[in-house]
C-alpha positions as MATLAB code, in Angstrom:
seq = 'XXXXXXXXXXXXXXXXXXXXXXXXXXXXXXXXXXXXXXXXXXXXXXXXXXXXXXXXXXXXXXXXXXXXXXXXXXXXXXXXXXXXXXXXXXXXXXXXXXXXXXXXXXXXXXXXXXXXXXXXXXXXXXXXXXXXXXXXXXXXXXXXXXXXXXXXXXXXXXXXXXXXXXXXXXXXXXXXXXXXXXXXXXXXXXXXXXXXXXXXXXXXXXXXXXXXXXXXXXXXXXXXXXXXXXXXXXXXXXXXXXXXXXXXXXXXXXXXXXXXXXXXXXXXXXXXXXXXXXXXXXXXXXXXXXXXXXXXXXXXXXXXXXXXXXXXXXXXXXXXXXXXXXXXXXXXXXXXXXXXXXXXXXXXXXXXXXXXXXXXXXXXXXXXXXXXXXXXXXXXXXXXXXXXXXXXXXXXXXXXXXXXXXXXXXXXXXXXXXXXXXXXXXXXXXXXXXXXXXXXXXXXXXXXXXXXXX';
ca = [
      -0.376    0.005    0.208;
       1.523    3.386   -1.317;
       2.285    5.675    0.894;
       0.398    9.081    1.631;
       3.702   10.889    0.095;
       4.066    8.484   -2.597;
       0.604    9.098   -3.339;
       1.092   12.793   -3.550;
       4.197   11.675   -6.275;
       2.982    9.103   -8.360;
      -0.640   10.674   -8.811;
       0.859   14.483  -10.406;
       3.100   12.551  -12.837;
       0.211   10.158  -14.063;
      -2.021   13.370  -14.375;
       1.335   14.872  -16.011;
       1.754   12.435  -18.739;
      -2.275   12.140  -19.228;
      -2.325   15.209  -20.062;
       0.874   15.338  -22.523;
      -0.709   12.251  -24.265;
      -4.039   13.878  -24.988;
      -1.971   17.075  -26.368;
      -0.309   14.995  -28.428;
      -3.029   12.993  -30.224;
      -5.433   16.079  -30.518;
      -1.667   17.378  -32.209;
      -1.678   14.937  -34.309;
      -4.902   14.650  -35.244;
      -5.227   18.658  -36.052;
      -1.889   17.919  -38.509;
      -3.883   14.905  -40.592;
      -6.724   17.026  -40.609;
      -4.985   20.123  -41.951;
      -3.372   17.485  -44.555;
      -6.147   16.456  -45.466;
      -7.597   19.661  -45.982;
      -4.782   21.389  -47.887;
      -5.108   17.924  -50.232;
      -8.842   18.816  -50.687;
      -7.557   22.478  -51.696;
      -4.688   21.314  -54.016;
      -7.159   19.205  -55.916;
     -10.130   21.238  -55.855;
      -7.834   24.043  -56.976;
      -6.517   21.665  -59.851;
      -9.474   21.017  -61.040;
     -10.477   24.879  -61.477;
      -7.586   26.050  -63.011;
      -8.280   23.052  -65.062;
     -11.367   24.798  -66.325;
     -10.111   27.640  -66.748;
      -7.411   26.903  -69.090;
      -6.901   29.417  -71.188;
      -7.230   29.488  -75.374;
      -5.919   31.295  -78.241;
      -8.162   33.221  -79.952;
      -7.206   32.682  -83.406;
      -6.990   34.560  -86.012;
     -10.429   34.282  -88.517;
      -9.707   32.481  -92.068;
      -9.050   34.872  -94.533;
     -12.022   34.971  -96.570;
     -10.292   34.754 -100.415;
      -6.969   32.979 -101.248;
      -5.791   33.598 -104.226;
      -4.771   30.822 -106.562;
      -2.029   28.697 -106.666;
       0.715   30.373 -109.185;
       1.642   28.901 -112.797;
       4.817   27.610 -113.530;
       6.087   30.928 -116.098;
       8.088   29.167 -117.875;
       7.213   25.120 -118.477;
       8.692   24.618 -121.677;
      11.670   24.677 -119.733;
      11.676   21.425 -118.520;
      10.773   19.343 -121.233;
      12.473   20.864 -124.232;
      16.306   23.088 -124.507;
      16.745   26.519 -124.493;
      15.007   28.373 -127.175;
      17.757   30.851 -128.958;
      17.847   34.144 -127.656;
      17.215   37.050 -130.751;
      20.597   36.676 -133.002;
      21.382   40.207 -132.105;
      21.074   40.090 -128.770;
      24.087   36.928 -129.035;
      26.962   38.096 -126.678;
      30.679   37.441 -128.670;
      32.316   35.061 -126.334;
      35.107   37.002 -124.622;
      33.163   39.500 -125.887;
      33.917   41.770 -122.161;
      38.079   40.986 -123.062;
      37.800   43.955 -125.584;
      36.681   46.807 -123.603;
      40.050   46.761 -121.253;
      38.348   45.164 -118.384;
      40.137   42.837 -116.148;
      37.414   40.061 -115.458;
      34.118   39.495 -117.058;
      32.124   41.598 -115.543;
      29.183   39.269 -112.700;
      25.080   40.207 -112.692;
      25.038   39.425 -109.215;
      20.325   38.876 -108.202;
      19.772   38.329 -104.755;
      16.192   36.250 -104.734;
      14.675   35.495 -101.312;
      10.432   34.053 -102.420;
       8.816   34.560 -105.557;
       9.997   32.308 -108.191;
       8.463   33.283 -111.037;
       9.657   36.823 -110.418;
      13.037   35.577 -109.937;
      13.145   33.828 -113.328;
      11.536   36.312 -115.638;
      14.465   38.749 -114.433;
      17.043   35.924 -115.089;
      15.613   35.497 -118.328;
      15.252   39.410 -119.430;
      18.443   39.229 -118.542;
      19.640   37.165 -120.945;
      17.502   37.239 -123.666;
      18.715   41.056 -123.571;
      22.716   39.925 -124.327;
      23.843   39.414 -120.602;
      26.114   36.043 -121.362;
      24.163   33.324 -118.332;
      27.530   32.142 -117.092;
      28.311   35.693 -115.957;
      24.582   35.709 -113.742;
      25.045   34.453 -109.977;
      21.575   34.409 -108.306;
      22.202   34.316 -104.756;
      19.923   31.999 -103.312;
      19.036   33.995  -99.660;
      15.959   31.574  -98.667;
      16.448   30.692  -95.143;
      15.767   27.306  -96.739;
      19.392   25.635  -96.198;
      19.553   22.649  -98.407;
      15.654   22.351  -99.496;
      15.975   23.762 -102.302;
      18.862   21.913 -103.904;
      17.658   18.929 -103.160;
      14.525   19.668 -104.463;
      12.315   19.503 -101.453;
      10.105   21.890 -101.671;
       7.017   22.617 -104.223;
       6.136   25.045 -106.295;
       3.914   26.662 -104.592;
       6.165   27.229 -101.189;
       6.819   30.864 -100.956;
      10.982   30.123 -100.927;
      10.886   28.142 -103.421;
      13.923   27.587 -105.830;
      14.495   25.463 -109.040;
      18.204   24.876 -109.043;
      17.801   22.270 -112.050;
      15.882   25.032 -113.891;
      18.977   27.689 -113.023;
      21.475   25.333 -114.034;
      20.192   24.615 -117.676;
      20.010   27.977 -118.269;
      23.366   28.257 -117.596;
      23.170   30.187 -114.186;
      25.217   29.726 -111.031;
      23.663   29.008 -107.675;
      24.823   30.603 -104.473;
      23.764   30.583 -101.036;
      23.468   32.182  -98.015;
      24.697   30.127  -94.640;
      21.104   31.942  -93.645;
      18.422   34.237  -94.364;
      19.901   37.353  -94.550;
      18.043   40.831  -94.992;
      17.893   43.066  -97.770;
      21.490   45.537  -95.903;
      22.999   42.292  -94.349;
      22.446   40.352  -98.471;
      24.572   43.937  -99.495;
      27.472   42.954  -97.217;
      27.094   39.227  -98.170;
      27.516   40.692 -102.124;
      30.851   42.680 -100.790;
      32.560   39.774  -98.691;
      31.394   37.679 -102.447;
      34.007   40.057 -104.162;
      36.817   39.620 -101.871;
      36.616   36.095 -101.781;
      35.828   36.157 -105.619;
      38.380   39.191 -106.445;
      35.855   40.438 -108.447;
      36.630   44.650 -107.951;
      33.673   45.737 -109.727;
      30.037   43.414 -110.075;
      26.366   44.529 -111.010;
      23.726   43.316 -109.269;
      20.124   43.738 -109.809;
      16.554   43.199 -107.749;
      14.564   40.132 -108.672;
      11.437   42.159 -109.738;
      12.476   43.440 -112.760;
      12.108   42.892 -116.473;
      14.804   44.044 -118.427;
      15.261   44.457 -122.432;
      17.626   46.568 -124.256;
      16.720   49.754 -126.673;
      16.219   47.687 -130.049;
      14.490   50.091 -131.423;
      17.595   52.774 -131.281;
      18.219   55.226 -129.268;
      19.280   58.871 -129.871;
      23.371   58.960 -129.526;
      23.294   55.715 -127.659;
      22.434   52.656 -130.248;
      21.101   52.449 -133.537;
      18.210   49.684 -134.577;
      18.757   46.035 -133.775;
      19.872   44.206 -136.507;
      21.085   48.034 -138.300;
      25.063   48.626 -137.957;
      25.890   50.327 -134.511;
      23.454   48.081 -132.931;
      24.566   48.097 -128.974;
      22.486   45.327 -126.889;
      21.716   46.038 -122.765;
      24.817   44.071 -122.256;
      27.248   45.769 -124.271;
      25.517   49.254 -123.171;
      26.783   48.274 -120.154;
      30.601   47.177 -120.658;
      30.781   50.263 -122.514;
      29.490   52.288 -118.752;
      32.126   50.196 -116.988;
      34.927   51.311 -119.432;
      34.163   54.411 -119.406;
      33.648   54.574 -115.644;
      36.957   52.924 -114.743;
      39.401   55.232 -117.533;
      37.451   58.595 -116.730;
      36.832   57.825 -112.508;
      39.258   57.426 -109.996;
      36.564   57.617 -107.082;
      33.652   55.963 -108.178;
      31.387   54.201 -105.882;
      28.433   53.278 -107.787;
      26.187   53.820 -111.753;
      22.443   53.247 -111.191;
      21.212   52.223 -114.252;
      17.172   53.356 -113.512;
      18.351   53.837 -109.863;
      19.015   50.725 -108.631;
      17.154   48.162 -110.441;
      20.611   47.378 -111.596;
      23.529   48.941 -109.911;
      27.363   48.947 -110.806;
      29.432   48.635 -107.579;
      32.822   49.412 -106.312;
      33.625   46.985 -103.317;
      36.571   50.042 -102.392;
      33.745   52.297 -101.983;
      31.588   50.322  -99.692;
      34.396   49.183  -98.106;
      35.092   52.965  -97.080;
      31.758   54.409  -95.535;
      32.120   50.542  -93.787;
      28.988   48.897  -95.854;
      25.676   48.897  -95.029;
      24.132   49.271  -91.982;
      22.773   45.883  -91.122;
      20.630   47.945  -88.212;
      18.543   49.019  -90.668;
      17.725   46.144  -92.346;
      15.032   47.439  -95.335;
      14.128   50.867  -96.253;
      16.254   54.260  -95.469;
      18.422   51.655  -95.504;
      19.255   52.827  -99.442;
      18.868   56.239  -98.049;
      21.671   55.751  -95.387;
      24.103   53.944  -97.682;
      24.032   56.100 -100.614;
      24.478   59.189  -98.927;
      27.437   57.688  -97.114;
      29.030   57.354 -100.238;
      28.167   60.749 -101.590;
      29.528   62.602  -97.647;
      32.820   60.525  -98.457;
      33.175   61.727 -102.328;
      32.589   58.634 -104.193;
      31.252   59.218 -107.065;
      27.052   58.076 -107.730;
      26.259   58.843 -112.131;
      22.954   57.346 -113.727;
      23.726   55.083 -117.146;
      21.670   53.896 -119.503;
      21.905   50.554 -120.882;
      18.277   49.521 -121.436;
      14.584   49.423 -120.690;
      14.974   48.161 -116.295;
      10.745   48.131 -115.038;
       9.755   47.666 -111.806;
       7.397   44.985 -111.638;
       5.243   43.526 -109.199;
       4.238   40.600 -112.264;
       5.365   38.043 -113.855;
       4.720   37.338 -118.223;
       2.255   34.282 -118.240;
       5.169   32.687 -120.347;
       8.928   33.271 -120.669;
       8.558   32.342 -124.349;
       7.353   35.580 -124.709;
      10.817   36.783 -123.633;
      12.735   34.857 -126.685;
      10.166   36.244 -129.047;
       8.090   33.003 -129.212;
       5.537   34.563 -132.386;
       2.985   31.840 -130.910;
       2.913   33.428 -127.608;
       1.350   36.968 -127.198;
       3.048   39.252 -124.627;
       0.796   39.222 -121.084;
       0.832   39.386 -117.727;
      -1.220   37.602 -114.326;
      -0.982   38.690 -110.954;
       0.610   36.658 -108.985;
      -1.286   37.503 -105.740;
      -4.642   39.076 -106.898;
      -7.120   41.256 -105.030;
     -10.699   39.550 -104.566;
     -12.653   39.360 -107.624;
     -14.875   42.158 -108.111;
     -18.719   42.199 -108.500;
     -19.227   41.005 -112.138;
     -19.048   43.838 -114.502;
     -22.137   45.347 -116.746;
     -22.745   43.470 -120.257;
     -20.483   45.466 -122.768;
     -21.649   47.693 -125.271;
     -21.504   46.787 -128.703;
     -18.792   49.409 -129.637;
     -16.417   48.466 -126.924;
     -16.714   44.616 -128.528;
     -15.803   46.522 -131.498;
     -13.310   48.325 -129.887;
     -11.316   45.633 -128.643;
     -11.767   43.024 -131.750;
      -9.616   46.327 -133.649;
      -6.723   46.210 -130.779;
      -6.289   42.636 -131.490;
      -6.845   43.088 -135.775;
      -4.042   45.860 -135.371;
      -1.204   43.592 -133.755;
       2.107   44.063 -134.589;
       3.976   41.396 -136.577;
       5.033   38.971 -134.389;
       6.842   37.074 -136.279;
       9.411   40.003 -136.412;
      11.773   40.349 -132.973;
      11.728   44.270 -133.364;
       8.066   44.448 -133.469;
       7.452   42.098 -130.846;
       9.880   43.980 -128.733;
       7.560   46.887 -129.160;
       4.872   45.103 -127.354;
       6.748   43.974 -124.803;
       7.863   47.847 -123.903;
       4.354   48.082 -123.506;
       3.374   45.213 -121.880;
       6.625   45.920 -119.265;
       5.244   49.924 -119.379;
       1.945   48.141 -118.085;
       3.343   46.148 -115.504;
       5.384   49.155 -113.616;
       1.876   51.425 -113.531;
       0.143   48.253 -112.161;
       2.630   47.921 -109.201;
       2.735   51.422 -108.665;
      -1.126   51.764 -109.211;
      -3.839   51.317 -106.132;
      -2.300   47.412 -105.661;
       0.828   48.236 -103.712;
       4.378   47.851 -104.151;
       4.908   44.324 -102.857;
       1.748   42.138 -102.789;
       3.878   39.857 -105.661;
       5.545   38.693 -102.653;
       2.451   36.919 -100.637;
       1.782   35.139 -104.144;
       2.299   31.808 -102.812;
       0.310   30.049 -100.225;
       1.388   26.603 -100.501;
       3.962   24.561  -98.198;
       2.932   23.028  -95.374;
       4.679   20.189  -94.043;
       7.656   21.269  -96.142;
      11.309   21.330  -94.733;
      12.027   24.841  -93.065;
       7.997   25.947  -94.035;
       7.520   29.689  -92.716;
       3.624   31.220  -92.347;
       3.975   33.901  -95.676;
       1.823   36.731  -93.722;
       3.733   36.058  -90.492;
       6.905   36.762  -92.656;
       5.002   39.593  -94.356;
       3.970   40.888  -90.834;
       7.242   40.858  -89.721;
       9.170   42.145  -92.220;
       6.777   45.299  -91.491;
       7.771   45.456  -88.298;
      11.667   45.273  -88.877;
      11.217   47.822  -91.982;
       9.725   50.064  -88.695;
      12.478   49.619  -86.845;
      14.826   50.022  -89.023;
      13.375   53.104  -89.982;
      13.384   54.138  -86.480;
      17.092   53.129  -86.136;
      17.674   55.494  -89.193;
      16.100   58.726  -88.321;
      17.919   58.115  -84.661;
      21.113   57.449  -86.042;
      20.677   60.889  -88.138;
      18.176   62.937  -86.098;
      16.517   63.283  -89.313;
      13.547   62.066  -90.862;
      14.132   61.567  -94.764;
      16.820   60.517  -97.282;
      17.638   64.676  -97.336;
      20.655   63.780  -95.155;
      23.478   66.329  -96.412;
      20.912   69.571  -98.220;
      18.246   69.073  -95.811;
      19.740   68.548  -92.615;
      23.776   69.773  -93.389;
      24.861   66.530  -91.969;
      28.577   65.151  -92.331;
      29.773   61.369  -92.334;
      31.172   61.943  -89.003;
      27.729   62.988  -87.434;
      26.374   59.525  -87.302;
      24.970   58.701  -83.708;
      26.015   62.001  -82.625;
      23.503   65.102  -83.419;
      19.771   65.620  -81.938;
      16.408   64.847  -83.447;
      15.978   68.241  -85.646;
      11.790   67.652  -85.721;
      11.383   68.088  -82.091;
];
């Protein structure tokens, strides 16, 4: 039997341990409940998150899709290359007669719209430029896909290496997609690696024709003594430039649609500004050439027309009398409502025009038709359609290598273009191309002046 003193010690101890156990049980139960509560909350919130998962808002599908483009030179794949007009056939090594050190290379950059490029190349060949002296620079970003023939005609960046090879043209590939300014600097790099003391370069959206009907103080009519092809006139201008101007920068043929370039001049100004990728980059480069006293003069070798469309059949440039020169917009707008019926006098007038067509068996008469069509092309491009709508003419290629949404590419270019214009404004503190006469700027003023419109 426990003594009263022992009971006084044991009872508080038992009570203490009992209370402690009850507290631990309560805490443990609370922790479990909290865990369960948190678990329930997690799953409930997860369920709610699933119900509230954001969904992208897609743009509406286009109401109108232009028709697929057509191959403008189908005969090239199935037959030999036709002969060019006999009076434009270049003499073998004829460039050596003009005292120039190398055969003049003609560089044509390409990014998208195969029919436009093919028209440009064929027009230079049929105007007399030796095809082996033409270099197409493939600047598509498609890596080896075009060289391997992996892209279809409707792919915006399709380029037919086989067709260009059949024409005798050389193809050079850029390692990656370049902007316009970067492409110009790539041409400069080619002048180093290939030891070109000069080169011609052309836009890919032009149609080139010689002065086949004659041009006063320049050339006789084609087929007559004294006739000079587009290529011959370019050789004459090259010789004149090299022998009379020690500080020549470039020569413009129809602005820079066709340009003769001095690499030394570009090197002296530091090349094209790659941070002004598209529009205004020409103003920047040409003005810096002027600031460093490199000459820039206009020259005349023919009719080099800025276009946004290609001839339906490029056999027209070979003066095939069975082909009537005409063109189709590769990216036409939505068709308008049907026109009202034509009046009888309008129908007669149309028929009269067809009846009065020139003798298409005469290549010079054929040239006159081509000249009128080229003029129509120019006005079409500079009308209400927009200058660069042709760039979006191909809408296929989904699932093919390196595919990129064509409309998205166009939108991205617009963003880069606007950013480049802002770079130009900040670089010169001036908004337009008149940096010297309009702002009094010098070469050394780049990035050193405040904005002159604030």
